[in-house]
Amino acid sequence: MEEKKIGERVVHWRLRDWLISRQKYWGTPIPIIYCDKCGTVGVPYADLPVELPKNAEFTGEGGSPLSKVEKFVNVKCPKCRGRARRDTDTMATFIDSSWYFLRFCSPKYKDGPFNKEEAAYWMPVDQYIGGIEHAILHLLYSRFFTKFLRDAGLLDFNEPFKRLLTQGMVLKEGEVMSKSKGNIVDPDEIIEKYGADTLRLFILFAAPPEAELDWNDRGMEGAWRFLARVWRLVEEIKGYKDPRSVGAEGLVKKMHQTIRKVTDDMEGGFKFNTAISSIMELVNEIYLAKDNNSDSREVRQAAEAAVVLLAAFTPHICEEMWQMLGKKESIFKTDWPVYNAELAREKSITLVIQVNSKVRSRIDVPVDTAEEEVRRLVLQDERIKQWVQDSPVKKVVIVPNKLVNILI
């Protein structure tokens, strides 16, 4: 449109002036002193930060509680040393929340708001996790402060956070859970009945962290039953003193596949729900293998791996189970399990076969079978022959190790 001179791009800013002044006790004191002779005077750097007095009274009569604390209000002018008055307004709490992460880098530093060298070492934050309601104000102000401090020469980076994950809202009966709507769930009651780990597992398993979570009490029961099932498994195998190896290739493969899946899901995008699901599948496989070989070494190894993986989500009960398994050191000092890529590798896969994009058959083939061989095997499949018959094949689309689509 610009090239044809019939339109142009325009940027519309929806930013508004930010009123930071509050007539409240809680907040950051404004470091300004008013003198009849010198006018408006900034508090000297050596006297910063201005701290709130601890004897302010909250009368509810209007105005700032600070204005009634004479020792706080009445001060000497930093310039003429005459009588002066301190500003009694405070700044919005966003003033603090916009740069607190920099103070965390050097919390005991006394020569400034933060140590520049320490901030350069720790910042920027690798991963920020917060609610969606912070996406506009808090995160916008944090970026503004960071850029201002960069321009002032106090920082050598441009953005405070490398990656952002905004959590989804919690819903109950179709509405956002909130105190104002009276539809909240008391976590103390849940923890008293099920324990903190059950609550943690349910929340992480119910939905991806960025999606809305629909609260369901039945889901809590399911999480509790799964943890109880793992506990019973550990109870049953804890007495294995010198388990023998029975091969159990299927269980060994499943264990290594689960370690790979959980590791990838946690490191590659906070897919906690699918990671937990894969641990549940491993526990099922362990029970099946245990029923066949109750004292096998492979069952013991897989159970230990499952407990370590699960500890990332339910730390307290897993610490207990780890001790039940005879471990002397905390589970959180144990190395994260490492999978063997060759043992985790599938030897064969099931190919979905479509005819004109509709599923008509499935066949098992070795992994990474050459496309020419896949084409030959697919066209020889009896069910596919029935669908194709004498129709000319226009094209065969092959997605390696997944599906084949025959266009006729």
Short mmCIF file of C-alpha atoms in Angstrom, two decimals:
data_model
loop_
_atom_site.label_atom_id
_atom_site.label_comp_id
_atom_site.label_asym_id
_atom_site.label_seq_id
_atom_site.Cartn_x
_atom_site.Cartn_y
_atom_site.Cartn_z
CA MET A 1 0.00 0.00 0.00
CA GLU A 2 2.91 2.34 0.73
CA GLU A 3 4.52 1.49 -2.61
CA LYS A 4 1.26 2.34 -4.39
CA LYS A 5 0.86 5.56 -2.38
CA ILE A 6 -2.55 4.50 -1.07
CA GLY A 7 -1.67 4.07 2.60
CA GLU A 8 1.05 4.30 5.21
CA ARG A 9 2.07 2.60 8.42
CA VAL A 10 1.28 4.38 11.70
CA VAL A 11 2.31 3.36 15.22
CA HIS A 12 -0.33 3.90 17.91
CA TRP A 13 0.92 4.01 21.48
CA ARG A 14 -1.55 3.17 24.23
CA LEU A 15 0.80 4.22 27.02
CA ARG A 16 -0.59 6.71 29.50
CA ASP A 17 1.09 8.94 32.06
CA TRP A 18 1.98 6.94 35.14
CA LEU A 19 0.77 8.42 38.43
CA ILE A 20 3.28 7.15 40.97
CA SER A 21 2.34 9.38 43.93
CA ARG A 22 0.28 7.82 46.73
CA GLN A 23 -1.01 9.15 50.04
CA LYS A 24 -0.25 5.84 51.72
CA TYR A 25 2.26 4.56 54.25
CA TRP A 26 3.22 1.50 52.25
CA GLY A 27 5.44 2.41 49.33
CA THR A 28 8.78 3.98 48.53
CA PRO A 29 9.25 7.42 50.18
CA ILE A 30 9.79 10.22 47.65
CA PRO A 31 13.33 11.55 48.37
CA ILE A 32 12.42 15.25 48.15
CA ILE A 33 12.67 18.01 50.79
CA TYR A 34 10.81 21.34 50.55
CA CYS A 35 12.56 24.43 51.87
CA ASP A 36 11.00 27.94 51.94
CA LYS A 37 14.38 29.42 51.06
CA CYS A 38 15.92 26.86 48.67
CA GLY A 39 12.72 25.43 47.17
CA THR A 40 12.66 21.79 46.10
CA VAL A 41 15.81 19.94 47.20
CA GLY A 42 16.70 16.31 46.56
CA VAL A 43 17.77 14.18 49.50
CA PRO A 44 21.59 13.85 49.38
CA TYR A 45 22.86 10.54 47.98
CA ALA A 46 24.61 9.77 51.27
CA ASP A 47 21.25 9.88 53.09
CA LEU A 48 19.54 7.39 50.78
CA PRO A 49 17.50 5.32 51.02
CA VAL A 50 14.80 7.23 52.92
CA GLU A 51 13.29 4.70 55.30
CA LEU A 52 9.69 4.64 56.50
CA PRO A 53 9.18 5.46 60.20
CA LYS A 54 7.92 2.55 62.29
CA ASN A 55 5.64 4.60 64.56
CA ALA A 56 3.15 5.91 62.00
CA GLU A 57 -0.49 5.73 63.12
CA PHE A 58 -3.28 4.60 60.81
CA THR A 59 -6.28 6.73 61.76
CA GLY A 60 -8.37 6.44 58.61
CA GLU A 61 -8.94 10.19 58.71
CA GLY A 62 -7.52 10.82 55.26
CA GLY A 63 -4.15 12.00 54.05
CA SER A 64 -0.89 10.15 54.37
CA PRO A 65 -0.08 8.61 57.78
CA LEU A 66 3.46 9.91 57.24
CA SER A 67 2.29 13.54 57.47
CA LYS A 68 1.48 12.98 61.15
CA VAL A 69 4.96 11.74 62.11
CA GLU A 70 6.72 14.97 63.03
CA LYS A 71 10.22 13.49 63.34
CA PHE A 72 9.89 12.15 59.82
CA VAL A 73 8.35 15.27 58.30
CA ASN A 74 10.39 18.05 59.94
CA VAL A 75 14.00 18.00 58.75
CA LYS A 76 16.83 20.38 57.97
CA CYS A 77 17.41 21.60 54.44
CA PRO A 78 20.45 19.85 52.94
CA LYS A 79 21.55 23.18 51.40
CA CYS A 80 20.97 25.96 53.94
CA ARG A 81 20.46 23.79 57.02
CA GLY A 82 17.28 25.75 57.77
CA ARG A 83 13.88 24.34 58.65
CA ALA A 84 12.36 22.23 55.91
CA ARG A 85 9.66 19.64 55.32
CA ARG A 86 9.97 16.18 53.83
CA ASP A 87 7.60 14.99 51.09
CA THR A 88 5.05 12.67 52.74
CA ASP A 89 3.77 10.90 49.64
CA THR A 90 5.07 7.48 48.67
CA MET A 91 5.64 5.98 45.25
CA ALA A 92 3.64 3.07 43.81
CA THR A 93 4.95 -0.38 44.67
CA PHE A 94 5.78 -0.85 40.97
CA ILE A 95 8.81 1.34 41.71
CA ASP A 96 10.20 -1.57 43.77
CA SER A 97 8.94 -4.49 41.69
CA SER A 98 10.46 -3.01 38.53
CA TRP A 99 14.07 -3.61 39.60
CA TYR A 100 14.01 -5.95 42.62
CA PHE A 101 15.80 -8.67 40.62
CA LEU A 102 18.85 -6.42 40.40
CA ARG A 103 18.94 -6.00 44.18
CA PHE A 104 18.75 -9.79 44.57
CA CYS A 105 22.17 -9.99 42.87
CA SER A 106 23.81 -8.13 45.78
CA PRO A 107 21.33 -7.92 48.70
CA LYS A 108 23.93 -6.74 51.25
CA TYR A 109 25.50 -4.06 49.06
CA LYS A 110 25.53 -0.68 50.87
CA ASP A 111 27.18 1.67 48.37
CA GLY A 112 24.26 1.84 45.95
CA PRO A 113 21.04 0.16 44.86
CA PHE A 114 23.01 -2.82 43.51
CA ASN A 115 26.54 -3.85 42.67
CA LYS A 116 27.18 -3.33 38.96
CA GLU A 117 29.66 -6.21 38.72
CA GLU A 118 27.36 -8.64 40.51
CA ALA A 119 24.43 -7.63 38.29
CA ALA A 120 26.59 -8.16 35.19
CA TYR A 121 27.45 -11.67 36.44
CA TRP A 122 23.92 -12.85 37.31
CA MET A 123 21.73 -10.96 34.88
CA PRO A 124 19.74 -11.12 32.69
CA VAL A 125 17.32 -13.65 34.18
CA ASP A 126 17.26 -16.86 32.10
CA GLN A 127 13.59 -17.68 32.70
CA TYR A 128 10.79 -15.52 34.07
CA ILE A 129 7.58 -17.26 35.20
CA GLY A 130 4.56 -15.18 36.18
CA GLY A 131 0.84 -14.70 35.85
CA ILE A 132 -0.73 -13.31 32.70
CA GLU A 133 -1.94 -10.26 34.65
CA HIS A 134 1.69 -9.12 34.92
CA ALA A 135 2.23 -9.12 31.17
CA ILE A 136 1.42 -5.43 30.71
CA LEU A 137 2.36 -3.35 33.75
CA HIS A 138 5.04 -5.15 35.77
CA LEU A 139 6.94 -6.54 32.78
CA LEU A 140 6.64 -3.27 30.86
CA TYR A 141 7.97 -1.26 33.78
CA SER A 142 10.78 -3.78 34.35
CA ARG A 143 11.92 -3.35 30.76
CA PHE A 144 11.66 0.45 31.10
CA PHE A 145 13.78 0.48 34.26
CA THR A 146 16.36 -1.84 32.71
CA LYS A 147 16.75 0.34 29.64
CA PHE A 148 16.97 3.49 31.78
CA LEU A 149 19.65 1.95 34.01
CA ARG A 150 21.51 0.78 30.91
CA ASP A 151 21.50 4.33 29.52
CA ALA A 152 22.70 5.56 32.93
CA GLY A 153 25.72 3.26 32.64
CA LEU A 154 24.72 0.94 35.51
CA LEU A 155 23.89 -2.08 33.33
CA ASP A 156 25.44 -3.58 30.23
CA PHE A 157 22.38 -5.45 28.94
CA ASN A 158 19.17 -4.33 27.29
CA GLU A 159 16.46 -6.73 28.49
CA PRO A 160 15.91 -8.03 32.05
CA PHE A 161 14.48 -11.47 31.10
CA LYS A 162 15.60 -13.83 28.34
CA ARG A 163 12.49 -16.02 28.27
CA LEU A 164 8.95 -15.54 29.54
CA LEU A 165 6.38 -18.12 30.58
CA THR A 166 2.97 -16.77 31.55
CA GLN A 167 0.90 -19.16 33.60
CA GLY A 168 -2.69 -19.89 32.73
CA MET A 169 -5.57 -18.95 35.01
CA VAL A 170 -7.26 -21.46 37.31
CA LEU A 171 -10.95 -21.98 36.54
CA LYS A 172 -13.68 -23.52 38.65
CA GLU A 173 -17.05 -24.32 37.12
CA GLY A 174 -16.16 -22.23 34.07
CA GLU A 175 -15.13 -19.07 35.94
CA VAL A 176 -11.75 -17.71 36.98
CA MET A 177 -11.04 -18.70 40.56
CA SER A 178 -10.93 -15.56 42.74
CA LYS A 179 -11.74 -14.37 46.25
CA SER A 180 -14.23 -11.83 44.92
CA LYS A 181 -16.29 -14.60 43.28
CA GLY A 182 -16.12 -16.84 46.33
CA ASN A 183 -15.10 -19.87 44.28
CA ILE A 184 -11.65 -20.46 45.73
CA VAL A 185 -10.36 -23.76 47.08
CA ASP A 186 -8.65 -23.76 50.48
CA PRO A 187 -5.20 -25.33 49.95
CA ASP A 188 -4.86 -26.02 53.70
CA GLU A 189 -7.83 -28.39 53.58
CA ILE A 190 -6.40 -30.20 50.55
CA ILE A 191 -2.96 -30.50 52.13
CA GLU A 192 -4.51 -31.79 55.36
CA LYS A 193 -6.40 -34.50 53.46
CA TYR A 194 -4.01 -35.43 50.64
CA GLY A 195 -0.65 -33.81 51.37
CA ALA A 196 1.20 -31.03 49.56
CA ASP A 197 2.72 -33.40 46.98
CA THR A 198 -0.69 -34.57 45.78
CA LEU A 199 -1.77 -30.98 45.27
CA ARG A 200 1.45 -30.23 43.42
CA LEU A 201 1.12 -33.30 41.19
CA PHE A 202 -2.51 -32.55 40.31
CA ILE A 203 -1.77 -28.96 39.30
CA LEU A 204 1.22 -29.92 37.15
CA PHE A 205 -0.52 -32.89 35.53
CA ALA A 206 -3.93 -31.33 34.89
CA ALA A 207 -2.78 -28.93 32.15
CA PRO A 208 0.31 -27.35 30.57
CA PRO A 209 1.48 -24.39 32.69
CA GLU A 210 0.60 -21.83 30.03
CA ALA A 211 -2.95 -23.16 29.61
CA GLU A 212 -6.05 -22.61 31.75
CA LEU A 213 -6.49 -25.19 34.50
CA ASP A 214 -10.05 -26.36 35.14
CA TRP A 215 -10.22 -27.36 38.80
CA ASN A 216 -11.57 -30.87 39.33
CA ASP A 217 -11.70 -32.64 42.69
CA ARG A 218 -11.69 -36.03 40.94
CA GLY A 219 -8.30 -35.16 39.50
CA MET A 220 -7.01 -34.73 43.05
CA GLU A 221 -8.20 -38.24 43.90
CA GLY A 222 -6.44 -39.58 40.81
CA ALA A 223 -3.15 -37.91 41.74
CA TRP A 224 -3.39 -39.31 45.26
CA ARG A 225 -4.08 -42.84 44.01
CA PHE A 226 -1.06 -42.70 41.70
CA LEU A 227 1.30 -41.63 44.48
CA ALA A 228 -0.14 -44.36 46.70
CA ARG A 229 0.52 -46.84 43.90
CA VAL A 230 4.16 -45.78 43.63
CA TRP A 231 4.46 -46.01 47.43
CA ARG A 232 3.14 -49.60 47.39
CA LEU A 233 5.62 -50.45 44.64
CA VAL A 234 8.53 -49.18 46.73
CA GLU A 235 7.17 -51.02 49.79
CA GLU A 236 7.14 -54.27 47.83
CA ILE A 237 10.63 -54.04 46.33
CA LYS A 238 12.54 -52.35 49.18
CA GLY A 239 13.54 -55.78 50.51
CA TYR A 240 15.36 -56.77 47.31
CA LYS A 241 18.85 -57.28 48.75
CA ASP A 242 20.68 -58.76 45.78
CA PRO A 243 18.26 -58.81 42.84
CA ARG A 244 19.20 -60.92 39.85
CA SER A 245 19.20 -59.77 36.26
CA VAL A 246 16.54 -61.37 34.09
CA GLY A 247 17.06 -59.29 30.96
CA ALA A 248 13.65 -57.61 30.87
CA GLU A 249 14.54 -55.79 27.66
CA GLY A 250 11.11 -54.23 27.37
CA LEU A 251 11.30 -52.64 30.82
CA VAL A 252 14.88 -51.45 30.28
CA LYS A 253 13.85 -49.83 26.99
CA LYS A 254 10.85 -48.18 28.66
CA MET A 255 13.02 -46.86 31.48
CA HIS A 256 15.49 -45.22 29.11
CA GLN A 257 12.68 -43.85 26.94
CA THR A 258 11.03 -42.35 30.04
CA ILE A 259 14.24 -40.71 31.21
CA ARG A 260 14.66 -39.20 27.75
CA LYS A 261 11.04 -38.05 27.61
CA VAL A 262 11.01 -36.44 31.06
CA THR A 263 14.36 -34.75 30.49
CA ASP A 264 13.32 -33.36 27.11
CA ASP A 265 9.92 -32.22 28.37
CA MET A 266 11.37 -30.37 31.34
CA GLU A 267 14.29 -28.77 29.53
CA GLY A 268 12.52 -28.09 26.28
CA GLY A 269 9.42 -26.19 27.33
CA PHE A 270 8.02 -26.98 30.78
CA LYS A 271 5.83 -29.84 29.52
CA PHE A 272 5.25 -31.11 33.03
CA ASN A 273 1.94 -32.83 32.26
CA THR A 274 3.39 -35.05 29.52
CA ALA A 275 6.50 -35.74 31.62
CA ILE A 276 4.33 -36.96 34.50
CA SER A 277 2.24 -39.02 32.09
CA SER A 278 5.36 -40.82 30.87
CA ILE A 279 6.34 -41.62 34.50
CA MET A 280 2.88 -43.08 35.03
CA GLU A 281 3.40 -45.30 31.99
CA LEU A 282 6.76 -46.45 33.36
CA VAL A 283 5.17 -47.35 36.71
CA ASN A 284 2.61 -49.49 34.85
CA GLU A 285 5.44 -51.30 33.04
CA ILE A 286 7.28 -51.85 36.34
CA TYR A 287 4.21 -53.48 37.88
CA LEU A 288 3.85 -55.80 34.88
CA ALA A 289 7.53 -56.77 35.01
CA LYS A 290 7.40 -57.22 38.79
CA ASP A 291 4.52 -59.66 38.55
CA ASN A 292 6.62 -61.78 36.18
CA ASN A 293 9.97 -61.41 37.99
CA SER A 294 9.39 -60.05 41.46
CA ASP A 295 13.05 -59.85 42.45
CA SER A 296 14.67 -58.73 39.20
CA ARG A 297 17.44 -56.15 39.09
CA GLU A 298 15.71 -54.37 36.21
CA VAL A 299 12.58 -53.80 38.32
CA ARG A 300 14.68 -52.30 41.09
CA GLN A 301 16.60 -50.01 38.69
CA ALA A 302 13.43 -48.84 36.94
CA ALA A 303 11.69 -48.15 40.24
CA GLU A 304 14.63 -46.09 41.48
CA ALA A 305 14.67 -44.12 38.22
CA ALA A 306 10.93 -43.49 38.50
CA VAL A 307 11.28 -42.15 42.04
CA VAL A 308 14.14 -39.82 41.08
CA LEU A 309 12.20 -38.49 38.07
CA LEU A 310 9.06 -38.05 40.15
CA ALA A 311 10.99 -36.15 42.84
CA ALA A 312 11.10 -33.13 40.55
CA PHE A 313 7.32 -32.88 40.97
CA THR A 314 6.60 -34.45 44.38
CA PRO A 315 9.74 -33.91 46.45
CA HIS A 316 8.56 -34.83 49.95
CA ILE A 317 7.11 -38.29 49.34
CA CYS A 318 9.98 -39.16 47.00
CA GLU A 319 12.52 -38.28 49.68
CA GLU A 320 10.70 -40.72 51.98
CA MET A 321 10.62 -43.46 49.33
CA TRP A 322 14.30 -42.93 48.58
CA GLN A 323 15.11 -43.67 52.20
CA MET A 324 12.80 -46.69 52.11
CA LEU A 325 14.96 -47.99 49.26
CA GLY A 326 17.92 -47.91 51.63
CA LYS A 327 19.56 -44.74 50.34
CA LYS A 328 21.53 -42.81 52.95
CA GLU A 329 21.94 -39.54 51.06
CA SER A 330 19.13 -37.18 50.08
CA ILE A 331 17.49 -37.86 46.74
CA PHE A 332 18.32 -34.28 45.76
CA LYS A 333 22.01 -35.03 45.95
CA THR A 334 21.55 -37.88 43.50
CA ASP A 335 22.54 -37.38 39.87
CA TRP A 336 19.71 -36.97 37.39
CA PRO A 337 19.26 -40.24 35.44
CA VAL A 338 20.99 -40.43 32.07
CA TYR A 339 19.41 -42.39 29.26
CA ASN A 340 21.20 -44.62 26.79
CA ALA A 341 20.17 -43.45 23.31
CA GLU A 342 20.68 -46.87 21.78
CA LEU A 343 18.60 -48.64 24.44
CA ALA A 344 15.87 -45.99 24.13
CA ARG A 345 15.72 -46.36 20.37
CA GLU A 346 12.71 -48.11 18.88
CA LYS A 347 13.63 -50.92 16.50
CA SER A 348 10.33 -50.74 14.65
CA ILE A 349 7.50 -48.27 14.30
CA THR A 350 3.89 -48.37 13.15
CA LEU A 351 3.28 -46.43 9.95
CA VAL A 352 -0.16 -44.91 9.43
CA ILE A 353 -1.30 -45.34 5.82
CA GLN A 354 -3.77 -42.92 4.29
CA VAL A 355 -5.55 -42.92 0.96
CA ASN A 356 -6.50 -39.41 -0.11
CA SER A 357 -5.76 -38.23 3.46
CA LYS A 358 -8.07 -40.78 5.13
CA VAL A 359 -6.57 -43.50 7.35
CA ARG A 360 -7.06 -46.89 5.72
CA SER A 361 -4.39 -49.15 7.24
CA ARG A 362 -1.30 -49.47 9.45
CA ILE A 363 1.88 -51.53 9.06
CA ASP A 364 4.95 -52.17 11.22
CA VAL A 365 8.33 -51.49 9.63
CA PRO A 366 11.92 -51.15 10.91
CA VAL A 367 12.87 -47.63 11.97
CA ASP A 368 14.35 -45.46 9.19
CA THR A 369 13.31 -47.84 6.41
CA ALA A 370 14.26 -46.40 3.00
CA GLU A 371 11.43 -44.58 1.20
CA GLU A 372 11.56 -46.92 -1.79
CA GLU A 373 11.03 -49.91 0.48
CA VAL A 374 8.25 -48.12 2.40
CA ARG A 375 6.47 -47.38 -0.88
CA ARG A 376 6.76 -51.01 -1.97
CA LEU A 377 5.46 -52.37 1.36
CA VAL A 378 2.56 -49.90 1.48
CA LEU A 379 1.34 -50.66 -2.04
CA GLN A 380 1.51 -54.40 -1.29
CA ASP A 381 -0.69 -54.07 1.81
CA GLU A 382 -3.94 -56.00 1.17
CA ARG A 383 -6.22 -53.35 2.70
CA ILE A 384 -4.57 -50.60 0.65
CA LYS A 385 -4.98 -52.69 -2.52
CA GLN A 386 -8.73 -52.80 -1.85
CA TRP A 387 -8.92 -49.00 -1.59
CA VAL A 388 -6.67 -48.26 -4.55
CA GLN A 389 -7.75 -51.08 -6.91
CA ASP A 390 -7.30 -49.88 -10.52
CA SER A 391 -7.15 -46.15 -9.71
CA PRO A 392 -3.92 -44.55 -10.90
CA VAL A 393 -1.60 -43.45 -8.08
CA LYS A 394 -0.80 -39.77 -8.63
CA LYS A 395 1.58 -39.34 -5.72
CA VAL A 396 2.88 -41.08 -2.58
CA VAL A 397 3.72 -38.68 0.25
CA ILE A 398 5.99 -40.21 2.88
CA VAL A 399 6.60 -38.64 6.30
CA PRO A 400 9.54 -40.71 7.63
CA ASN A 401 8.70 -42.96 10.60
CA LYS A 402 5.17 -41.51 10.83
CA LEU A 403 2.77 -41.86 7.93
CA VAL A 404 2.25 -42.44 4.21
CA ASN A 405 -0.46 -40.70 2.17
CA ILE A 406 -1.41 -42.22 -1.21
CA LEU A 407 -3.12 -39.78 -3.56
CA ILE A 408 -5.24 -41.48 -6.24
#
